[in-house]
Amino acid sequence: MSKILVWVEHDNASIKDATLAAVTAASQIGEVHLLVAGSGCAAAGHAASQIVGIAKVYVADDAAYANALAENIAPLIVGLMSQHDAFVAPATSNGKNIAPRVAALLDVMQISDILSVEGPATFTRPTYAGNAIATVESSDAKLVITVRGTAFIKAAPEGGSAPIEAVVGSGDAGLSSFVGAEIALSERPELTSAKVIVAGGRALKDADTFQATIFPLADTLGAAVGASRAAVDAGYVPNDYQIGQTGKIVAPNVYIAIGISGAIQHLAGMKDSGTIIAIDKDEDAPIFQIADLGLVADLFDAVPLLTHTLQETK
Ligand code: FAD
């Protein structure tokens, strides 16, 4: 049976949701081993061992592996690949930073952003901004794969008891160093794991109007806030709000698009959402072609009324 090494994204204590989806994908290819690399990451190693369906957890605890510096972690993974047939990472910012380095060091092709596992080396993945699905078969000796988190159900985080093995890598590659992180603190749910998202587009005019219109509706619904690239480029919200081909890929239960026309690059990031609700004043806006519920209205009338009505009925 093929042995699959999955890189675990964690915060030293708990495992990120996208990794649980990557575990499900990996389990459809072969026996799943996890790599928890970090500094002071024993608790994350323990949490990883609890995930259902895992055969082994490697823990590499070294200051060089803090902050998921890809230049240090990729050689560690390559060292473990002599015992594995495939490497799998979630298609998150860090996963997409690490996997290509692993592929280059192994001199194999990377298979990016898979949506399904069709066979031991055959996968589907989106192409042309998700307008076509390619079936890709690899003939490489080792597979390097990133997994779209919204395409696989999450592995159960508790119930397993995999053995933990400490591993030592080559440590600091001396190619990069961690300078600092500016983490945006928010009371709202995180975009990629939110059940409900309220997203605003260019129509919101400016940062203040975006805040005054979109945020109250999101807070009333307990929703995360997202935006189109046009809204981000115009400075209404920071770029970690961007949804789409060059932003985040989301699939909440409910996606409310407000003043977003529905360009293919935006749809690429949200069209797998459960129920899509669109509010736009142009009845020909492409967003209505994929919306389950559409309201043709001026958002500056509709959104405050909707927010007020929801608040009244709470
Ligand atoms: P617009 O297309 O300008 O739409 C605004 C909408 O608001 C219109 O439908 C209009 O009818 C409506 N409107 C205006 N006023 C009101 C009102 N008062 N009430 C109600 N409705 C109103 N875009 C992304 O979103 N994410 C990406 O990741 C992304 N990646 C890209 C990558 C590449 C390589 C390229 C070339 C483009 C990318 N884009 C991306 C940009 C994309 O092509 C569109 O330009 C962008 O999505 C448009 O944003 P929007 O819908 O907010 O703006």
Short mmCIF file of N, CA, C and O in Angstrom, two decimals, residues 113-222:
data_model
loop_
_atom_site.label_atom_id
_atom_site.label_comp_id
_atom_site.label_asym_id
_atom_site.label_seq_id
_atom_site.Cartn_x
_atom_site.Cartn_y
_atom_site.Cartn_z
N ASP A 113 -4.05 21.67 -6.17
CA ASP A 113 -5.44 22.02 -5.90
C ASP A 113 -6.42 20.91 -6.31
O ASP A 113 -7.46 21.19 -6.91
N ILE A 114 -6.12 19.67 -5.96
CA ILE A 114 -6.99 18.58 -6.44
C ILE A 114 -8.39 18.67 -5.83
O ILE A 114 -8.58 19.11 -4.69
N LEU A 115 -9.36 18.22 -6.64
CA LEU A 115 -10.77 18.22 -6.23
C LEU A 115 -11.25 16.82 -5.89
O LEU A 115 -12.23 16.65 -5.17
N SER A 116 -10.61 15.81 -6.51
CA SER A 116 -11.00 14.43 -6.23
C SER A 116 -9.84 13.50 -6.55
O SER A 116 -8.93 13.86 -7.30
N VAL A 117 -9.92 12.32 -5.95
CA VAL A 117 -8.94 11.26 -6.23
C VAL A 117 -9.66 10.23 -7.07
O VAL A 117 -10.64 9.63 -6.65
N GLU A 118 -9.16 10.03 -8.30
CA GLU A 118 -9.84 9.11 -9.23
C GLU A 118 -9.13 7.76 -9.30
O GLU A 118 -9.68 6.80 -9.81
N GLY A 119 -7.89 7.72 -8.84
CA GLY A 119 -7.10 6.49 -8.89
C GLY A 119 -5.81 6.73 -8.14
O GLY A 119 -5.60 7.83 -7.62
N PRO A 120 -4.92 5.73 -8.07
CA PRO A 120 -3.70 5.88 -7.27
C PRO A 120 -2.85 7.08 -7.70
O PRO A 120 -2.16 7.67 -6.88
N ALA A 121 -2.90 7.44 -9.00
CA ALA A 121 -2.11 8.60 -9.46
C ALA A 121 -2.94 9.49 -10.38
O ALA A 121 -2.41 10.20 -11.21
N THR A 122 -4.25 9.41 -10.24
CA THR A 122 -5.14 10.18 -11.12
C THR A 122 -6.05 11.07 -10.27
O THR A 122 -6.69 10.60 -9.33
N PHE A 123 -6.09 12.33 -10.66
CA PHE A 123 -6.82 13.33 -9.85
C PHE A 123 -7.55 14.30 -10.77
O PHE A 123 -7.18 14.45 -11.93
N THR A 124 -8.58 14.96 -10.22
CA THR A 124 -9.17 16.07 -10.96
C THR A 124 -8.75 17.37 -10.29
O THR A 124 -8.51 17.42 -9.09
N ARG A 125 -8.63 18.40 -11.12
CA ARG A 125 -8.26 19.72 -10.60
C ARG A 125 -8.88 20.80 -11.49
O ARG A 125 -9.12 20.57 -12.68
N PRO A 126 -9.16 21.98 -10.92
CA PRO A 126 -9.77 23.03 -11.74
C PRO A 126 -8.75 23.67 -12.67
O PRO A 126 -7.57 23.75 -12.35
N THR A 127 -9.23 24.10 -13.82
CA THR A 127 -8.38 24.85 -14.72
C THR A 127 -9.22 25.96 -15.33
O THR A 127 -10.45 25.94 -15.20
N TYR A 128 -8.62 26.94 -15.97
CA TYR A 128 -9.32 28.11 -16.50
C TYR A 128 -10.26 28.70 -15.43
O TYR A 128 -11.48 28.80 -15.64
N ALA A 129 -9.68 29.02 -14.30
CA ALA A 129 -10.42 29.64 -13.18
C ALA A 129 -11.65 28.82 -12.79
O ALA A 129 -12.68 29.38 -12.41
N GLY A 130 -11.54 27.50 -12.89
CA GLY A 130 -12.62 26.64 -12.45
C GLY A 130 -13.70 26.42 -13.48
O GLY A 130 -14.69 25.75 -13.22
N ASN A 131 -13.49 26.96 -14.70
CA ASN A 131 -14.50 26.76 -15.75
C ASN A 131 -14.39 25.40 -16.41
O ASN A 131 -15.30 24.99 -17.14
N ALA A 132 -13.27 24.74 -16.23
CA ALA A 132 -13.12 23.38 -16.73
C ALA A 132 -12.41 22.57 -15.66
O ALA A 132 -11.67 23.12 -14.83
N ILE A 133 -12.69 21.29 -15.63
CA ILE A 133 -12.05 20.39 -14.68
C ILE A 133 -11.13 19.46 -15.46
O ILE A 133 -11.60 18.75 -16.37
N ALA A 134 -9.86 19.47 -15.14
CA ALA A 134 -8.90 18.60 -15.83
C ALA A 134 -8.71 17.33 -15.03
O ALA A 134 -8.67 17.36 -13.80
N THR A 135 -8.62 16.20 -15.74
CA THR A 135 -8.23 14.95 -15.08
C THR A 135 -6.75 14.74 -15.38
O THR A 135 -6.34 14.73 -16.54
N VAL A 136 -5.97 14.61 -14.32
CA VAL A 136 -4.51 14.57 -14.46
C VAL A 136 -4.00 13.24 -13.94
O VAL A 136 -4.36 12.82 -12.84
N GLU A 137 -3.18 12.56 -14.76
CA GLU A 137 -2.55 11.33 -14.28
C GLU A 137 -1.05 11.55 -14.26
O GLU A 137 -0.47 12.04 -15.23
N SER A 138 -0.41 11.18 -13.16
CA SER A 138 1.02 11.38 -13.04
C SER A 138 1.76 10.07 -13.25
O SER A 138 1.32 9.02 -12.80
N SER A 139 2.90 10.17 -13.94
CA SER A 139 3.75 8.97 -14.07
C SER A 139 5.05 9.16 -13.28
O SER A 139 5.99 8.39 -13.43
N ASP A 140 5.10 10.23 -12.46
CA ASP A 140 6.29 10.46 -11.65
C ASP A 140 6.44 9.38 -10.57
O ASP A 140 5.45 8.81 -10.10
N ALA A 141 7.68 9.17 -10.15
CA ALA A 141 7.95 8.16 -9.13
C ALA A 141 7.34 8.56 -7.79
O ALA A 141 6.88 7.71 -7.01
N LYS A 142 7.35 9.84 -7.49
CA LYS A 142 6.74 10.35 -6.25
C LYS A 142 5.72 11.41 -6.63
O LYS A 142 5.96 12.20 -7.56
N LEU A 143 4.62 11.44 -5.89
CA LEU A 143 3.58 12.45 -6.15
C LEU A 143 3.72 13.59 -5.16
O LEU A 143 3.98 13.36 -3.98
N VAL A 144 3.52 14.80 -5.65
CA VAL A 144 3.44 15.97 -4.76
C VAL A 144 2.13 16.67 -5.09
O VAL A 144 1.90 17.08 -6.24
N ILE A 145 1.27 16.78 -4.08
CA ILE A 145 -0.12 17.17 -4.33
C ILE A 145 -0.53 18.25 -3.34
O ILE A 145 -0.22 18.16 -2.15
N THR A 146 -1.26 19.27 -3.82
CA THR A 146 -1.97 20.14 -2.88
C THR A 146 -3.47 19.89 -3.04
O THR A 146 -3.94 19.54 -4.12
N VAL A 147 -4.20 20.08 -1.94
CA VAL A 147 -5.61 19.67 -1.87
C VAL A 147 -6.50 20.88 -1.61
O VAL A 147 -6.25 21.66 -0.68
N ARG A 148 -7.52 21.05 -2.44
CA ARG A 148 -8.48 22.13 -2.18
C ARG A 148 -9.36 21.73 -0.99
O ARG A 148 -10.09 20.73 -1.03
N GLY A 149 -9.29 22.54 0.05
CA GLY A 149 -9.95 22.21 1.31
C GLY A 149 -11.45 22.08 1.21
O GLY A 149 -12.06 21.29 1.94
N THR A 150 -12.06 22.83 0.28
CA THR A 150 -13.52 22.79 0.21
C THR A 150 -14.03 21.59 -0.58
O THR A 150 -15.23 21.35 -0.63
N ALA A 151 -13.12 20.82 -1.20
CA ALA A 151 -13.55 19.71 -2.06
C ALA A 151 -13.64 18.38 -1.32
O ALA A 151 -14.18 17.40 -1.86
N PHE A 152 -13.12 18.31 -0.11
CA PHE A 152 -13.11 17.05 0.64
C PHE A 152 -13.72 17.29 2.02
O PHE A 152 -13.49 18.35 2.62
N ILE A 153 -14.45 16.30 2.51
CA ILE A 153 -14.96 16.44 3.88
C ILE A 153 -13.77 16.33 4.83
O ILE A 153 -12.75 15.75 4.50
N LYS A 154 -13.93 16.91 6.00
CA LYS A 154 -12.81 16.91 6.95
C LYS A 154 -12.74 15.57 7.68
O LYS A 154 -13.77 15.04 8.10
N ALA A 155 -11.53 15.06 7.87
CA ALA A 155 -11.34 13.86 8.69
C ALA A 155 -11.76 14.19 10.12
O ALA A 155 -11.60 15.33 10.57
N ALA A 156 -12.26 13.18 10.83
CA ALA A 156 -12.67 13.41 12.22
C ALA A 156 -11.44 13.74 13.05
O ALA A 156 -10.45 13.00 13.03
N PRO A 157 -11.45 14.86 13.79
CA PRO A 157 -10.25 15.28 14.52
C PRO A 157 -9.97 14.47 15.78
O PRO A 157 -8.89 14.53 16.33
N GLU A 158 -10.95 13.71 16.22
CA GLU A 158 -10.74 12.94 17.46
C GLU A 158 -11.24 11.52 17.31
O GLU A 158 -12.21 11.27 16.60
N GLY A 159 -10.54 10.59 18.00
CA GLY A 159 -10.96 9.19 17.95
C GLY A 159 -9.81 8.28 17.54
O GLY A 159 -9.86 7.07 17.74
N GLY A 160 -8.74 8.84 16.99
CA GLY A 160 -7.59 8.04 16.59
C GLY A 160 -6.56 7.97 17.71
O GLY A 160 -6.68 8.62 18.74
N SER A 161 -5.54 7.14 17.53
CA SER A 161 -4.45 7.07 18.51
C SER A 161 -3.17 6.61 17.81
O SER A 161 -2.62 5.56 18.11
N ALA A 162 -2.73 7.38 16.85
CA ALA A 162 -1.56 7.00 16.06
C ALA A 162 -0.29 7.17 16.89
O ALA A 162 -0.21 8.07 17.73
N PRO A 163 0.70 6.30 16.68
CA PRO A 163 1.98 6.48 17.38
C PRO A 163 2.71 7.72 16.90
O PRO A 163 2.56 8.13 15.75
N ILE A 164 3.47 8.34 17.82
CA ILE A 164 4.21 9.56 17.49
C ILE A 164 5.70 9.24 17.45
O ILE A 164 6.23 8.58 18.36
N GLU A 165 6.37 9.68 16.41
CA GLU A 165 7.81 9.42 16.27
C GLU A 165 8.53 10.76 16.11
O GLU A 165 8.15 11.55 15.24
N ALA A 166 9.53 11.00 16.92
CA ALA A 166 10.30 12.25 16.78
C ALA A 166 11.27 12.12 15.61
O ALA A 166 11.89 11.07 15.44
N VAL A 167 11.35 13.16 14.80
CA VAL A 167 12.31 13.15 13.69
C VAL A 167 13.15 14.43 13.75
O VAL A 167 12.72 15.45 14.28
N VAL A 168 14.34 14.33 13.21
CA VAL A 168 15.25 15.48 13.19
C VAL A 168 15.60 15.77 11.74
O VAL A 168 15.91 14.85 10.98
N GLY A 169 15.49 17.03 11.36
CA GLY A 169 15.84 17.41 9.99
C GLY A 169 17.13 18.20 9.98
O GLY A 169 17.86 18.24 10.97
N SER A 170 17.38 18.85 8.87
CA SER A 170 18.65 19.59 8.76
C SER A 170 18.54 20.99 9.37
O SER A 170 19.51 21.75 9.36
N GLY A 171 17.36 21.34 9.89
CA GLY A 171 17.21 22.60 10.61
C GLY A 171 17.20 23.81 9.69
O GLY A 171 16.58 23.79 8.62
N ASP A 172 17.90 24.86 10.10
CA ASP A 172 17.86 26.13 9.39
C ASP A 172 18.67 26.06 8.09
O ASP A 172 19.88 25.83 8.12
N ALA A 173 17.97 26.26 6.97
CA ALA A 173 18.66 26.21 5.68
C ALA A 173 19.43 27.51 5.42
O ALA A 173 20.20 27.59 4.46
N GLY A 174 19.21 28.50 6.26
CA GLY A 174 19.94 29.77 6.12
C GLY A 174 19.50 30.60 4.93
O GLY A 174 20.21 31.50 4.49
N LEU A 175 18.31 30.30 4.40
CA LEU A 175 17.84 31.02 3.21
C LEU A 175 16.81 32.09 3.54
O LEU A 175 16.54 32.99 2.75
N SER A 176 16.20 31.98 4.71
CA SER A 176 15.13 32.92 5.06
C SER A 176 15.08 33.07 6.57
O SER A 176 15.57 32.21 7.30
N SER A 177 14.50 34.15 7.02
CA SER A 177 14.30 34.30 8.46
C SER A 177 12.95 34.96 8.70
O SER A 177 12.44 35.68 7.83
N PHE A 178 12.39 34.70 9.86
CA PHE A 178 11.07 35.24 10.19
C PHE A 178 11.24 36.64 10.78
O PHE A 178 11.98 36.82 11.76
N VAL A 179 10.59 37.62 10.17
CA VAL A 179 10.73 39.00 10.63
C VAL A 179 9.60 39.37 11.60
O VAL A 179 9.82 39.93 12.66
N GLY A 180 8.37 39.01 11.25
CA GLY A 180 7.25 39.35 12.12
C GLY A 180 5.95 39.05 11.41
O GLY A 180 5.95 38.75 10.21
N ALA A 181 4.87 39.08 12.15
CA ALA A 181 3.55 38.84 11.54
C ALA A 181 2.59 39.87 12.06
O ALA A 181 2.62 40.22 13.25
N GLU A 182 1.79 40.41 11.16
CA GLU A 182 0.73 41.32 11.60
C GLU A 182 -0.57 40.57 11.40
O GLU A 182 -1.03 40.39 10.28
N ILE A 183 -1.11 40.07 12.48
CA ILE A 183 -2.31 39.26 12.41
C ILE A 183 -3.51 40.17 12.63
O ILE A 183 -3.59 40.86 13.65
N ALA A 184 -4.44 40.17 11.67
CA ALA A 184 -5.66 40.96 11.83
C ALA A 184 -6.58 40.22 12.82
O ALA A 184 -6.98 39.09 12.56
N LEU A 185 -6.83 40.85 13.95
CA LEU A 185 -7.71 40.22 14.94
C LEU A 185 -9.14 40.57 14.63
O LEU A 185 -9.47 41.71 14.34
N SER A 186 -9.98 39.56 14.63
CA SER A 186 -11.39 39.82 14.32
C SER A 186 -12.27 38.93 15.19
O SER A 186 -11.93 37.79 15.49
N GLU A 187 -13.38 39.49 15.59
CA GLU A 187 -14.37 38.73 16.35
C GLU A 187 -15.15 37.81 15.42
O GLU A 187 -15.80 36.88 15.84
N ARG A 188 -15.08 38.13 14.14
CA ARG A 188 -15.89 37.39 13.16
C ARG A 188 -15.24 36.06 12.82
O ARG A 188 -14.03 35.89 12.99
N PRO A 189 -16.04 35.11 12.30
CA PRO A 189 -15.46 33.82 11.92
C PRO A 189 -14.40 33.99 10.82
O PRO A 189 -14.45 34.97 10.06
N GLU A 190 -13.50 33.04 10.74
CA GLU A 190 -12.45 33.05 9.72
C GLU A 190 -13.10 32.70 8.37
O GLU A 190 -13.96 31.82 8.29
N LEU A 191 -12.67 33.41 7.31
CA LEU A 191 -13.35 33.26 6.01
C LEU A 191 -13.43 31.82 5.51
O LEU A 191 -14.49 31.37 5.08
N THR A 192 -12.30 31.10 5.55
CA THR A 192 -12.29 29.78 4.90
C THR A 192 -13.05 28.72 5.70
O THR A 192 -13.30 27.64 5.17
N SER A 193 -13.40 29.01 6.96
CA SER A 193 -14.16 27.99 7.69
C SER A 193 -15.55 28.50 8.10
O SER A 193 -16.28 27.79 8.78
N ALA A 194 -15.92 29.72 7.66
CA ALA A 194 -17.21 30.30 8.06
C ALA A 194 -18.38 29.55 7.40
O ALA A 194 -18.27 29.09 6.26
N LYS A 195 -19.48 29.46 8.13
CA LYS A 195 -20.69 28.82 7.57
C LYS A 195 -21.48 29.81 6.72
O LYS A 195 -22.21 29.43 5.82
N VAL A 196 -21.36 31.09 7.08
CA VAL A 196 -22.06 32.13 6.33
C VAL A 196 -21.04 33.23 5.99
O VAL A 196 -20.25 33.63 6.85
N ILE A 197 -21.08 33.69 4.75
CA ILE A 197 -20.19 34.80 4.35
C ILE A 197 -21.03 35.90 3.70
O ILE A 197 -21.89 35.61 2.85
N VAL A 198 -20.79 37.13 4.11
CA VAL A 198 -21.37 38.28 3.43
C VAL A 198 -20.22 38.98 2.71
O VAL A 198 -19.24 39.38 3.34
N ALA A 199 -20.32 39.08 1.38
CA ALA A 199 -19.22 39.65 0.60
C ALA A 199 -19.70 40.88 -0.15
O ALA A 199 -20.81 40.91 -0.68
N GLY A 200 -18.85 41.90 -0.20
CA GLY A 200 -19.20 43.14 -0.88
C GLY A 200 -18.27 43.41 -2.05
O GLY A 200 -17.11 42.99 -2.05
N GLY A 201 -18.79 44.14 -3.02
CA GLY A 201 -18.01 44.44 -4.22
C GLY A 201 -17.77 45.92 -4.41
O GLY A 201 -17.95 46.74 -3.51
N ARG A 202 -17.37 46.25 -5.63
CA ARG A 202 -17.01 47.61 -6.00
C ARG A 202 -18.13 48.60 -5.69
O ARG A 202 -17.89 49.77 -5.38
N ALA A 203 -19.38 48.13 -5.76
CA ALA A 203 -20.52 49.01 -5.57
C ALA A 203 -20.56 49.67 -4.19
O ALA A 203 -21.28 50.65 -3.99
N LEU A 204 -19.74 49.15 -3.26
CA LEU A 204 -19.79 49.70 -1.90
C LEU A 204 -19.11 51.06 -1.75
O LEU A 204 -19.05 51.61 -0.65
N LYS A 205 -18.54 51.56 -2.82
CA LYS A 205 -18.04 52.95 -2.94
C LYS A 205 -16.73 53.26 -2.24
O LYS A 205 -15.81 53.78 -2.83
N ASP A 206 -16.62 53.01 -0.94
CA ASP A 206 -15.38 53.30 -0.21
C ASP A 206 -15.35 52.51 1.09
O ASP A 206 -16.32 51.82 1.43
N ALA A 207 -14.24 52.63 1.81
CA ALA A 207 -14.05 51.81 3.01
C ALA A 207 -15.14 52.09 4.06
O ALA A 207 -15.68 51.15 4.67
N ASP A 208 -15.46 53.34 4.26
CA ASP A 208 -16.46 53.67 5.29
C ASP A 208 -17.83 53.11 4.93
O ASP A 208 -18.55 52.57 5.77
N THR A 209 -18.20 53.23 3.65
CA THR A 209 -19.52 52.74 3.23
C THR A 209 -19.56 51.21 3.30
O THR A 209 -20.58 50.63 3.71
N PHE A 210 -18.44 50.58 2.93
CA PHE A 210 -18.37 49.11 3.05
C PHE A 210 -18.61 48.70 4.50
O PHE A 210 -19.44 47.85 4.79
N GLN A 211 -17.87 49.35 5.41
CA GLN A 211 -18.00 49.04 6.85
C GLN A 211 -19.43 49.24 7.32
O GLN A 211 -20.00 48.39 8.00
N ALA A 212 -20.01 50.37 6.94
CA ALA A 212 -21.33 50.74 7.48
C ALA A 212 -22.43 49.87 6.87
O ALA A 212 -23.50 49.71 7.48
N THR A 213 -22.20 49.26 5.70
CA THR A 213 -23.25 48.51 5.03
C THR A 213 -23.10 47.00 5.23
O THR A 213 -24.07 46.31 5.56
N ILE A 214 -21.89 46.51 5.01
CA ILE A 214 -21.67 45.06 5.02
C ILE A 214 -21.49 44.51 6.44
O ILE A 214 -22.06 43.47 6.80
N PHE A 215 -20.72 45.22 7.26
CA PHE A 215 -20.38 44.67 8.58
C PHE A 215 -21.60 44.46 9.48
O PHE A 215 -21.71 43.41 10.14
N PRO A 216 -22.56 45.40 9.55
CA PRO A 216 -23.73 45.15 10.42
C PRO A 216 -24.53 43.91 10.00
O PRO A 216 -25.00 43.15 10.85
N LEU A 217 -24.67 43.70 8.68
CA LEU A 217 -25.40 42.50 8.22
C LEU A 217 -24.63 41.24 8.62
O LEU A 217 -25.21 40.28 9.13
N ALA A 218 -23.29 41.27 8.40
CA ALA A 218 -22.47 40.11 8.77
C ALA A 218 -22.58 39.84 10.27
O ALA A 218 -22.74 38.68 10.68
N ASP A 219 -22.52 40.89 11.09
CA ASP A 219 -22.56 40.69 12.54
C ASP A 219 -23.92 40.16 12.97
O ASP A 219 -24.02 39.34 13.89
N THR A 220 -24.97 40.61 12.32
CA THR A 220 -26.31 40.13 12.66
C THR A 220 -26.43 38.64 12.35
O THR A 220 -27.10 37.89 13.08
N LEU A 221 -25.76 38.20 11.29
CA LEU A 221 -25.85 36.79 10.89
C LEU A 221 -24.74 35.94 11.50
O LEU A 221 -24.69 34.73 11.26
N GLY A 222 -23.81 36.54 12.23
CA GLY A 222 -22.65 35.80 12.75
C GLY A 222 -21.78 35.33 11.60
O GLY A 222 -21.20 34.24 11.64
#
